[in-house]
Coordinates of C-alpha atoms and ligand atoms in Angstrom, one line a residue:
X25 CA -3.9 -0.2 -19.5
X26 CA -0.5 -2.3 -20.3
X27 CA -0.9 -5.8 -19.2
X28 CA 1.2 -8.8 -20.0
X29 CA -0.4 -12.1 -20.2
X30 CA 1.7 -15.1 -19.4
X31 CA -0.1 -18.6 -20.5
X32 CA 0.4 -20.4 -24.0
X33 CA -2.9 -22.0 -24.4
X34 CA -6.6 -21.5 -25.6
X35 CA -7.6 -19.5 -22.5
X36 CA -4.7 -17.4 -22.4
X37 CA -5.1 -16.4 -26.5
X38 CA -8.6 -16.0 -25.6
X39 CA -7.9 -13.4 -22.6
X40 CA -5.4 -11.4 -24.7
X41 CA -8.5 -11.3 -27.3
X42 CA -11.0 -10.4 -25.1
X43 CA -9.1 -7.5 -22.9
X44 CA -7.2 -6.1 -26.5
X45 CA -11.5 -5.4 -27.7
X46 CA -11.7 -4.1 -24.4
X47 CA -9.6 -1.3 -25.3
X48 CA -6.4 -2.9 -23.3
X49 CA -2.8 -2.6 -24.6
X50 CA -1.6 -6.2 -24.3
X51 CA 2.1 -5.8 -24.2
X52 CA 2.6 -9.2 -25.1
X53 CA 1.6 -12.7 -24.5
X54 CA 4.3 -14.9 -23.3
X55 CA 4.6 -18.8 -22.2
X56 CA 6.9 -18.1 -19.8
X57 CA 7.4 -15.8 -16.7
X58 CA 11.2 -14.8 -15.6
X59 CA 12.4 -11.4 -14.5
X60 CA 15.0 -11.2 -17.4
X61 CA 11.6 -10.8 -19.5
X62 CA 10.0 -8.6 -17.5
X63 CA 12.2 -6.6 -17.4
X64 CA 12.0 -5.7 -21.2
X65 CA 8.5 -4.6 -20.2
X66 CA 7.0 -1.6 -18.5
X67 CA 5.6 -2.7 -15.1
X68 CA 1.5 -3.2 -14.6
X69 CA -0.9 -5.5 -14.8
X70 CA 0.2 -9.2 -14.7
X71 CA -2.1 -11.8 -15.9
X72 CA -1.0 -15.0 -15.6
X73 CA -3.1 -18.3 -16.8
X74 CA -1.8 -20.9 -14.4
X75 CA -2.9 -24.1 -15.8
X76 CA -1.2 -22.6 -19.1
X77 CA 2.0 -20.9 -18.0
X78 CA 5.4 -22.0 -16.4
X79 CA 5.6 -19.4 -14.0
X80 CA 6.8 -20.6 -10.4
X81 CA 5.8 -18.3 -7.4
X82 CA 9.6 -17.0 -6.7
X83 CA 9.3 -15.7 -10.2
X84 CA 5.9 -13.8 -9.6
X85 CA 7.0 -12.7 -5.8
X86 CA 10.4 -11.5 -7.8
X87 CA 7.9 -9.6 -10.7
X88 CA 5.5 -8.4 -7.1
X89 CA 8.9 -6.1 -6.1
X90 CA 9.5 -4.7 -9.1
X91 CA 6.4 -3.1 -9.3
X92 CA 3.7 -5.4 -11.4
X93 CA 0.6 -6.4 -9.6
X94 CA -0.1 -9.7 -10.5
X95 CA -3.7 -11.6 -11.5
X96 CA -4.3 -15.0 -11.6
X97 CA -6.6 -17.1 -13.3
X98 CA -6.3 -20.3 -11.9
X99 CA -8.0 -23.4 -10.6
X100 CA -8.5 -23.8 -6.4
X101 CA -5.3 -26.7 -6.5
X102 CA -2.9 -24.3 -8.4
X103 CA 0.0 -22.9 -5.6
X104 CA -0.3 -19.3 -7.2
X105 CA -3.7 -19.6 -6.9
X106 CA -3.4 -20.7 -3.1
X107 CA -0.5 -17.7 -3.1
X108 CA -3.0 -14.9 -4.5
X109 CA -5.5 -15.3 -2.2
X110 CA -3.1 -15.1 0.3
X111 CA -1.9 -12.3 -0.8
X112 CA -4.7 -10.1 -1.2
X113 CA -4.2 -10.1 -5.2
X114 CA -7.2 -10.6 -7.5
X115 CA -8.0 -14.2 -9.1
X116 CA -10.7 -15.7 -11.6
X117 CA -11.6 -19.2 -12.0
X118 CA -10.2 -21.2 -14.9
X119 CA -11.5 -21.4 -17.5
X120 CA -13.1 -18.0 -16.7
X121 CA -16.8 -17.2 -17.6
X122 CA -18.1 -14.5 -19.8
X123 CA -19.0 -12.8 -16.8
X124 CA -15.5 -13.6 -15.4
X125 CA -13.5 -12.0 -18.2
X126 CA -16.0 -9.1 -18.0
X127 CA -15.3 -8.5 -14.2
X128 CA -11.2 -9.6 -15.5
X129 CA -11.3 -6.5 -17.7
X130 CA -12.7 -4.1 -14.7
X131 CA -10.2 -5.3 -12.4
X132 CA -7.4 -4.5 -14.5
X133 CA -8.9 -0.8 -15.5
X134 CA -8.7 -0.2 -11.7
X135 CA -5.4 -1.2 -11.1
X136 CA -4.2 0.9 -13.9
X137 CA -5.0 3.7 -11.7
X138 CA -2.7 2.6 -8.8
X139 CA -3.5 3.1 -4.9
X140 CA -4.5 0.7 -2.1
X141 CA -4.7 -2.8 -3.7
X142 CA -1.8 -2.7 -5.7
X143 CA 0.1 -1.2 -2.6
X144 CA -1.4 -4.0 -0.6
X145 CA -0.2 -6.7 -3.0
X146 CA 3.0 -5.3 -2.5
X147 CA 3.4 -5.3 1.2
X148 CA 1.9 -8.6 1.4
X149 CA 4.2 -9.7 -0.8
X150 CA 7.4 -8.4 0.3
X151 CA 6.6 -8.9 3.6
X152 CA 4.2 -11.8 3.9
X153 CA 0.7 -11.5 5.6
X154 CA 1.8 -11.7 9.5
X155 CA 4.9 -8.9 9.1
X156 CA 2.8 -6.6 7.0
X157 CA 0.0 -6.5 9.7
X158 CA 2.7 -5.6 12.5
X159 CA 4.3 -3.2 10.5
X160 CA 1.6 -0.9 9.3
X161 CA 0.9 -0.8 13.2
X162 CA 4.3 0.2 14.0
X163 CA 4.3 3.6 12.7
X164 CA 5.3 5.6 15.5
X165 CA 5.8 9.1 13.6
X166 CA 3.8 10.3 10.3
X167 CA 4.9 13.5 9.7
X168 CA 8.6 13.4 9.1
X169 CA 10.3 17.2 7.8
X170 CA 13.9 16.8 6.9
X171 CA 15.7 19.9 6.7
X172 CA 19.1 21.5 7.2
X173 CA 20.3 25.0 7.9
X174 CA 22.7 25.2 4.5
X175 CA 22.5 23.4 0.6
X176 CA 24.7 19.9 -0.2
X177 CA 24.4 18.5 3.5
X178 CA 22.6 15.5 1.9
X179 CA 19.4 17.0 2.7
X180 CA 17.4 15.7 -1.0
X181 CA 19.4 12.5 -0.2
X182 CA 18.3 11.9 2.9
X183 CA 14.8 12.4 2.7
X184 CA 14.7 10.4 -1.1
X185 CA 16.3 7.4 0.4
X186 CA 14.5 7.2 3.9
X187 CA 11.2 7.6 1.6
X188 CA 12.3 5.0 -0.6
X189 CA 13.7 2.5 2.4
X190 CA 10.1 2.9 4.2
X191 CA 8.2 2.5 0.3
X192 CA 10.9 -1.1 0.1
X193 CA 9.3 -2.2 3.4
X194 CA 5.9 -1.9 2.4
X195 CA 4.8 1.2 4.0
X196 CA 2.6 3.4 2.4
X197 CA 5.1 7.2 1.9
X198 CA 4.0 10.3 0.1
X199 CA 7.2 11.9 0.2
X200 CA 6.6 15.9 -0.9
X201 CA 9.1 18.4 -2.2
X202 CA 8.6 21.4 0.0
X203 CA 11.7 23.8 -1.4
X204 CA 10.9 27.2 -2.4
X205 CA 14.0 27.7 -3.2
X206 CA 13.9 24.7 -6.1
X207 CA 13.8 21.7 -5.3
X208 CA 15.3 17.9 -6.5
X209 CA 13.3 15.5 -5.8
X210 CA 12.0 15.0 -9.2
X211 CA 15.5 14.4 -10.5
X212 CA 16.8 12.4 -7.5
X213 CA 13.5 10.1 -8.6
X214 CA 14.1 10.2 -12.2
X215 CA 10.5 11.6 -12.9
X216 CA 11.4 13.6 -15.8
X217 CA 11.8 9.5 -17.6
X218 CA 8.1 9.0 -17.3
X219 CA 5.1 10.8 -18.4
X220 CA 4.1 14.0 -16.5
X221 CA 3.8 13.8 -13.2
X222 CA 0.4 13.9 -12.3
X223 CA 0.8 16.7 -10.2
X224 CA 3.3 19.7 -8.9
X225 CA 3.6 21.8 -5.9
X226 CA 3.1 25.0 -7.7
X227 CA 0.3 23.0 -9.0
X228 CA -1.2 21.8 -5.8
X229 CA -1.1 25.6 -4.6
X230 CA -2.7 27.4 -7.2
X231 CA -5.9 25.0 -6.4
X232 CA -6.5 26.8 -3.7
X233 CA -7.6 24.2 -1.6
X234 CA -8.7 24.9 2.0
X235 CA -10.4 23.1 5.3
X236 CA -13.5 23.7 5.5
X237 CA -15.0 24.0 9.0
X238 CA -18.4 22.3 7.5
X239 CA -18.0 18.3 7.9
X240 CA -15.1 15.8 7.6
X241 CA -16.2 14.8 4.5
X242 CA -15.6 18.1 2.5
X243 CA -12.1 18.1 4.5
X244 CA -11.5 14.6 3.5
X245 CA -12.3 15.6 -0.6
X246 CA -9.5 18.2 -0.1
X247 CA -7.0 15.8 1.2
X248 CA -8.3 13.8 -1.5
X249 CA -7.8 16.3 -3.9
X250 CA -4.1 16.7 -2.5
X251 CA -3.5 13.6 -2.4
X252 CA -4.8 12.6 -6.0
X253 CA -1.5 15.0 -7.3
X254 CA 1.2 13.0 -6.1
X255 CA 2.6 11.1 -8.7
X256 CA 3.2 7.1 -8.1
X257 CA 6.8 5.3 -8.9
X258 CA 5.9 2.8 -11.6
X259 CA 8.7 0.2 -9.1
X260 CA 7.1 0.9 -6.1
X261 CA 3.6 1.2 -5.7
X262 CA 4.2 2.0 -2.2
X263 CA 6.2 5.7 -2.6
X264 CA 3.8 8.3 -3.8
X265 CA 5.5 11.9 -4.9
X266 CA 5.0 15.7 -5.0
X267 CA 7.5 16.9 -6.8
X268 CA 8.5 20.4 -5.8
X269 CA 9.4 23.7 -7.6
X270 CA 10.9 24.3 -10.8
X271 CA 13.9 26.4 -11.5
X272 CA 11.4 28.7 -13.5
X273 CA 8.9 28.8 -10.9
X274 CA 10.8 30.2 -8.2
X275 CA 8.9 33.7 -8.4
X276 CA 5.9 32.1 -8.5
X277 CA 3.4 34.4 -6.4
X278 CA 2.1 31.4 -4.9
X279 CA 5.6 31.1 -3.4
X280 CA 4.9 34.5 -1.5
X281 CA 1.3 34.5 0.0
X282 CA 0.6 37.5 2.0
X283 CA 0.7 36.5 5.9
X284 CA -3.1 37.9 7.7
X285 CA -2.6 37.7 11.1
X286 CA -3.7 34.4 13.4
X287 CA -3.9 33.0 9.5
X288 CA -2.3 30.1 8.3
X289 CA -1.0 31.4 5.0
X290 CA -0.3 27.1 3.8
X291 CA -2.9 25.1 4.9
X292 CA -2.2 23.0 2.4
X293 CA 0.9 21.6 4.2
X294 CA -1.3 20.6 7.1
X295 CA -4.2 18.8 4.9
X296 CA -1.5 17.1 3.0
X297 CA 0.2 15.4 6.4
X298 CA -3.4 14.9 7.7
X299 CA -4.5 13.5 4.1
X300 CA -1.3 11.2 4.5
X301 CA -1.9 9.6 7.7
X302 CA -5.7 9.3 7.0
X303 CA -4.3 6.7 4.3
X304 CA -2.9 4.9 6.7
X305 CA 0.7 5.7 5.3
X306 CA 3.6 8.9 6.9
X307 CA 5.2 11.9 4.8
X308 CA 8.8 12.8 4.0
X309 CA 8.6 16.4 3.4
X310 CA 12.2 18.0 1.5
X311 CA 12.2 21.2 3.9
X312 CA 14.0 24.0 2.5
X313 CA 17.0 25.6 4.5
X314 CA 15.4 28.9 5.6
X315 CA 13.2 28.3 8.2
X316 CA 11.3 32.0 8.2
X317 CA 9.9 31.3 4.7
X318 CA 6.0 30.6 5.6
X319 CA 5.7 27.6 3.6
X320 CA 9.3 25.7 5.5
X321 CA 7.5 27.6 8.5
X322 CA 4.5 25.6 8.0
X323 CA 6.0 22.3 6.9
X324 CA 8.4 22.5 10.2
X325 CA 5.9 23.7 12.8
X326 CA 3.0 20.9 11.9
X327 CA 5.3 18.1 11.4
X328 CA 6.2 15.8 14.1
X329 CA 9.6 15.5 13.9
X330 CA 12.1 17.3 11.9
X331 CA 15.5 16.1 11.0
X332 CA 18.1 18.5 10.7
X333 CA 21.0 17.3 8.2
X334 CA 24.2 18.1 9.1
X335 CA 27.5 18.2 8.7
X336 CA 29.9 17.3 11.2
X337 CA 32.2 20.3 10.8
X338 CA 32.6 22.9 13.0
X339 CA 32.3 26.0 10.8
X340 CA 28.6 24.1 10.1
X341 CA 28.0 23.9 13.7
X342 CA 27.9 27.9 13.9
X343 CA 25.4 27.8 11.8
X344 CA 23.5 24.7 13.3
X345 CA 23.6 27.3 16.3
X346 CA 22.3 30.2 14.9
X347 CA 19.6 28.1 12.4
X348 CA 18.0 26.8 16.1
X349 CA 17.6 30.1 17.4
X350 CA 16.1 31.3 13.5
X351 CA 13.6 28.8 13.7
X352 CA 12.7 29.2 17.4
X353 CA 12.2 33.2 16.4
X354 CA 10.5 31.9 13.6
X355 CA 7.9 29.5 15.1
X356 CA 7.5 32.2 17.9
X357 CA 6.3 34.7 15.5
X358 CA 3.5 32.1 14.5
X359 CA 2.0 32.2 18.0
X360 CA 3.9 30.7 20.2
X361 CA 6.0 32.2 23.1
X362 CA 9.6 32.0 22.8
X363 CA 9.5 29.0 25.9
X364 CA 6.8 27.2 24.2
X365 CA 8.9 27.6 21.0
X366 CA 12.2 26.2 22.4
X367 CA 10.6 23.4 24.0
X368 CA 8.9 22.5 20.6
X369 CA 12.0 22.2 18.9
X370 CA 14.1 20.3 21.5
X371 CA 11.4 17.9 21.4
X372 CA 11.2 17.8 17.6
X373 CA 14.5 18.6 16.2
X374 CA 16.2 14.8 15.5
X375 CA 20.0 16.0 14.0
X376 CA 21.3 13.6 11.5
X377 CA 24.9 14.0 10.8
X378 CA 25.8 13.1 7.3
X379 CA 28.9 12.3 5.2
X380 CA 30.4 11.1 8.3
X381 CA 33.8 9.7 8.2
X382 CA 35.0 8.0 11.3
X383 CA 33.7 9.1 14.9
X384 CA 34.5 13.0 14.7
X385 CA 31.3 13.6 14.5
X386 CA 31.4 12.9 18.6
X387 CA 33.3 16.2 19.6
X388 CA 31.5 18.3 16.8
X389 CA 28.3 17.3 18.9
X390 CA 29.6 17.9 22.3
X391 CA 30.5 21.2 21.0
X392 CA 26.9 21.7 19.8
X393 CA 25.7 21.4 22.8
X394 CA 27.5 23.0 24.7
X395 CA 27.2 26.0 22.8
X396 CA 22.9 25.4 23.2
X397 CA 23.7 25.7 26.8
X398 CA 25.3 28.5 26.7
X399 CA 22.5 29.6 24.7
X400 CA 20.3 28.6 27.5
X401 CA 17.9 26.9 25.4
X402 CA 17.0 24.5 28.0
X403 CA 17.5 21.4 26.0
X404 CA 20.5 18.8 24.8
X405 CA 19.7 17.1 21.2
X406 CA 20.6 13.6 20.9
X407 CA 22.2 12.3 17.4
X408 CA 19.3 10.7 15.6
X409 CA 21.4 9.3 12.8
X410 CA 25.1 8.8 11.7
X411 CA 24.7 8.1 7.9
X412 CA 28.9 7.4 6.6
X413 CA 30.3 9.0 3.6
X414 CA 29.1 6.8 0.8
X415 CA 31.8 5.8 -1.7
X416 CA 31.6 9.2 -4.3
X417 CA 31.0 6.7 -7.7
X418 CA 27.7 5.1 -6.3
X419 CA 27.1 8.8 -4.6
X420 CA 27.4 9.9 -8.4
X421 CA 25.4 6.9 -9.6
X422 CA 22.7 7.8 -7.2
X423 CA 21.8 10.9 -8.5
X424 CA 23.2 11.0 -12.2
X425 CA 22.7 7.8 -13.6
X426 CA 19.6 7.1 -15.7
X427 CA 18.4 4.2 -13.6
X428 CA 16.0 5.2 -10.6
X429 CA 17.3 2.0 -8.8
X430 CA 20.5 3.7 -8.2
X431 CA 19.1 5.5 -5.3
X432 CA 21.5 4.2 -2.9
X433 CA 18.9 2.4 -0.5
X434 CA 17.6 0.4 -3.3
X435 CA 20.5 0.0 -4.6
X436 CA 21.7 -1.8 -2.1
X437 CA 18.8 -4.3 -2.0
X438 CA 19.2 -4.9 -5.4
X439 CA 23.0 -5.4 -5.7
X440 CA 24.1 -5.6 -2.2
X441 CA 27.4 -3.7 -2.6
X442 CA 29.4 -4.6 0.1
X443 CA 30.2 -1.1 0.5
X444 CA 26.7 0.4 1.2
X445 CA 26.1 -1.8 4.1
X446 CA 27.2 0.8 6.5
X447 CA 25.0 3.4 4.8
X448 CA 22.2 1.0 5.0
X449 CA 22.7 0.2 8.3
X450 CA 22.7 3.7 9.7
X451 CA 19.5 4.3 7.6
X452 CA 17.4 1.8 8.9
X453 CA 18.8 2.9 12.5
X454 CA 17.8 6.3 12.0
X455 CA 14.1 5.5 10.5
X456 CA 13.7 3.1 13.7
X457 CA 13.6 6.5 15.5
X458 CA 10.1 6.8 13.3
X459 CA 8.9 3.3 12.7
X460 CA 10.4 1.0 15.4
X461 CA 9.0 -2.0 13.5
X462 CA 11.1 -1.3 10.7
X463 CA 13.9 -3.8 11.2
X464 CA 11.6 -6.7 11.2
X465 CA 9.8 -5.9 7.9
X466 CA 13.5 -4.6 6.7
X467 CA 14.6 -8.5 7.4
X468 CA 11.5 -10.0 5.4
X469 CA 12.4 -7.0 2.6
X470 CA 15.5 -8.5 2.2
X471 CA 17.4 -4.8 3.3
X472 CA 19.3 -6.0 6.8
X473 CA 22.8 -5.9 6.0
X474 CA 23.5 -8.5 8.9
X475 CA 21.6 -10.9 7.5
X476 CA 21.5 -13.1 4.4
X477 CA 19.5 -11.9 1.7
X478 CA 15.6 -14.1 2.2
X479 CA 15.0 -16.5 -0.7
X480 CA 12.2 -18.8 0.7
X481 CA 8.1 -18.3 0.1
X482 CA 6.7 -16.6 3.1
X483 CA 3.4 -18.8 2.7
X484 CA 5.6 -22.2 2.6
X485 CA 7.6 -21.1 5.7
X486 CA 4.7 -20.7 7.8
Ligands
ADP232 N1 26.4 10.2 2.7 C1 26.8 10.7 1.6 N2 28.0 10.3 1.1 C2 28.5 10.8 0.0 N3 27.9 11.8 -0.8 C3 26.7 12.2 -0.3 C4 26.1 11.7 0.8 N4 25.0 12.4 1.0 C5 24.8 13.3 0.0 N5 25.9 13.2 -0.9 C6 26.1 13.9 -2.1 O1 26.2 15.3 -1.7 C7 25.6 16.1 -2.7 C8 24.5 17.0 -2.1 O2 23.4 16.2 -1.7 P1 21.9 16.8 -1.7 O3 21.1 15.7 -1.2 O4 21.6 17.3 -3.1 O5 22.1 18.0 -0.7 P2 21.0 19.1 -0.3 O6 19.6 18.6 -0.6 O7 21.2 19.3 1.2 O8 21.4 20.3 -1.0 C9 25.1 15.2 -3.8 O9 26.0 15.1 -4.8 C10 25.0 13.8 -3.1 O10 25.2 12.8 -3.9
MG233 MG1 18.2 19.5 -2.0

């Protein structure tokens, strides 16, 4: 594992000794903790010797967002020491034992590997103890599919930013690229940078992995299994990702199961939401457009709500129209009757309209609706989101630069432009429809664009 050891004294030289015999890559041992170090390093493991380093706690909160999971070795009077145990990280007496730096080195070997503690560390951290608590019970919707009924509405965007706005504020998101058709997600996340990703749709599929009616604990080793290929985002502990199907995988025969009667041809799709919300955390699924195909099919009819990216133009809203009644057939010929059918996606369907530029999106919805009524579908969707048209260089930035941060949602809590605000704000608005806790722990995360950017120590403020 890569760790970084931050002290200048006997102990810390000691550490660095121990954990490099240990079969650890110490990246370096420094005296001093900043982020203009950092970030010269790859996030992990954090060790830092308190009696032995200058590191302040705004310095290890600020290296706690960008992804390292700190560890302390300190004495019961130190602040970070005080802070750590706050915050759920891990800490070792100084000077540590042999049997310390043994149970040291083990720590560390787990958190190479990711998941809950380094997740929790996070949240803590960004959100302090109390906020954390009342946002992981503020969930009120887990299985989020975003999809649109034509390519370039924003749909990849959409789904990569409200994945990555959730991961910010400390909830736990496996966002999933479900696109038969090819899908983005990888790029928009800049996965090709990194190793390989530990696992891929195609992947996932070819496993074959299936309920079993025998015991929850078989089912809960396949959503294990599932679970287990989503890659993590070195930054954010808290975004987990499938990455979806590659250009030359499009004809994969897993991409065309045969369809048996009363059979669910991907039950994958349905462990993977179930595996998701067993671990406490929701899923952004990346729908593609064509609702008939029987993986979209299966993604749209087991999620809980499914926003439809669109447009406000009214040569889009023909299609809108005609996309409804395709996935109400659709959903129909899975078992339901046609009422059952309409009344699932009235409930469900949340529109989004994206790239909006001033409020013409209004009469473009009346007009929707209207035509719905004609239809005599029986129901009126409301507009779930408004997301503006984002000025076209950070757009570019977003998805062409070689920095991951330029995802315009983090972005904007790095930088601040003044000119994502709007964007921002019409985010978190349209994830409230999901998580209505979200604009408290978006305050503490530093993301509310009406407020000033948080500087203090949640544990001080108390
Ligand atoms: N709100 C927005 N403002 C400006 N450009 C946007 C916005 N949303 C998406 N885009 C741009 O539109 C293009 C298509 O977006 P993408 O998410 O790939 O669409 P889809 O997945 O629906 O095909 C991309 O270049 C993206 O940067
Ligand atoms: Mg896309």
């Amino acid at each position: 594992m890569k760790v970084l050891v931050i002290g200048a004294g006997a102990v810390s030289s000691k550490i660095n000794l121990f954990l490099q015999e240990w079969g650890h890559e110490v990246q370096a041992q420094l005296p001093t903790l900043s982020a203009r170090l950092l970030s010269a390093f790859d996030a992990g493991p954090l060790v830092v010797v308190e009696p032995e380093a200058a590191a302040g706690l705004e310095a290890v909160r600020e290296a706690v967002t960008a992804g390292w999971v700190p560890v302390v070795v300190g004495t019961p009077g130190g602040a970070l020491t005080a802070w750590a145990q706050g915050s759920g990280a891990a800490v070792f007496p100084y000077p540590p034992t042999e049997a310390d730096l043994q149970s040291l080195r083990d720590t560390l070997a787990r958190l190479g590997e990711g998941g809950r503690p380094a997740e929790e560390i996070f949240r803590r951290t960004v959100l302090g103890g109390d906020v954390a608590a009342r946002a992981m019970a503020g969930i009120a919707v887990r299985r989020i599919a975003v999809t649109s009924p034509k390519g370039g509405t924003g749909k990849t965007t959409l789904a990569v930013n409200l994945a990555t706005l959730l991961a910010l504020c400390g909830y736990p998101v496996y966002l999933s690229d479900l696109d038969a058709n090819g899908g983005s997600v990888f790029y928009h996340l800049r996965m090709h940078q990194g190793g390989a990703p530990r696992g891929t749709l195609i992947g996932l599929l070819r496993r074959g992995i299936r309920p079993t009616n025998r015991d929850a604990l078989s089912n809960l080793a396949g959503g294990a299994m599932i679970l287990s290929a989503f890659s993590e985002i070195q930054e954010l502990p808290t975004l987990h990702v499938l990455p979806g199907v590659f250009a030359e995988e499009v004809g994969d025969p897993e991409l065309s199961r045969k369809e048996e009667p009363g059979q669910d041809p991907y039950p994958e799709v349905r462990m993977l939401y179930g595996a998701a919300e067993a671990a406490g955390g929701l899923s952004v699924a990346d729908v593609g457009i064509n609702p008939a195909h029987p993986l979209h099919r299966a993604a749209l009819r087991e999620a809980a709500a499914i926003a439809v990216v669109i447009k406000p133009e009214v040569p889009d809203l023909a299609q809108v129209r005609a996309w409804i009644h395709r996935m109400i057939r659709a959903l129909a010929a899975s078992g339901l009757s046609e009422r059952e059918a309409a009344a699932l996606v009235g409930s469900q369907v949340k529109v989004v309209y994206n790239m909006v530029v001033g409020d013409s999106f209004k009469s473009a919805h009346n007009l929707l609706n209207q035509a719905l009524q004609e239809d005599g579908l029986g129901f009126r969707l409301a507009p779930h989101g408004v997301i503006p048209y984002v000025d076209p260089r950070l757009a570019d930035a977003a998805v062409n630069s070689d920095r991951r941060t330029d995802i315009l949602i983090w972005r904007w809590k790095k930088e601040r432009p003044e000119e994502l605000a709007p964007f921002a704000e019409a985010l978190i608005g349209f994830a409230a429809h999901f998580v209505p806790g979200i604009r408290e722990a978006a305050a503490a995360a530093g993301l509310l664009p009406s407020e000033p950017r948080r500087r203090g120590i949640p544990l001080l403020r108390r």
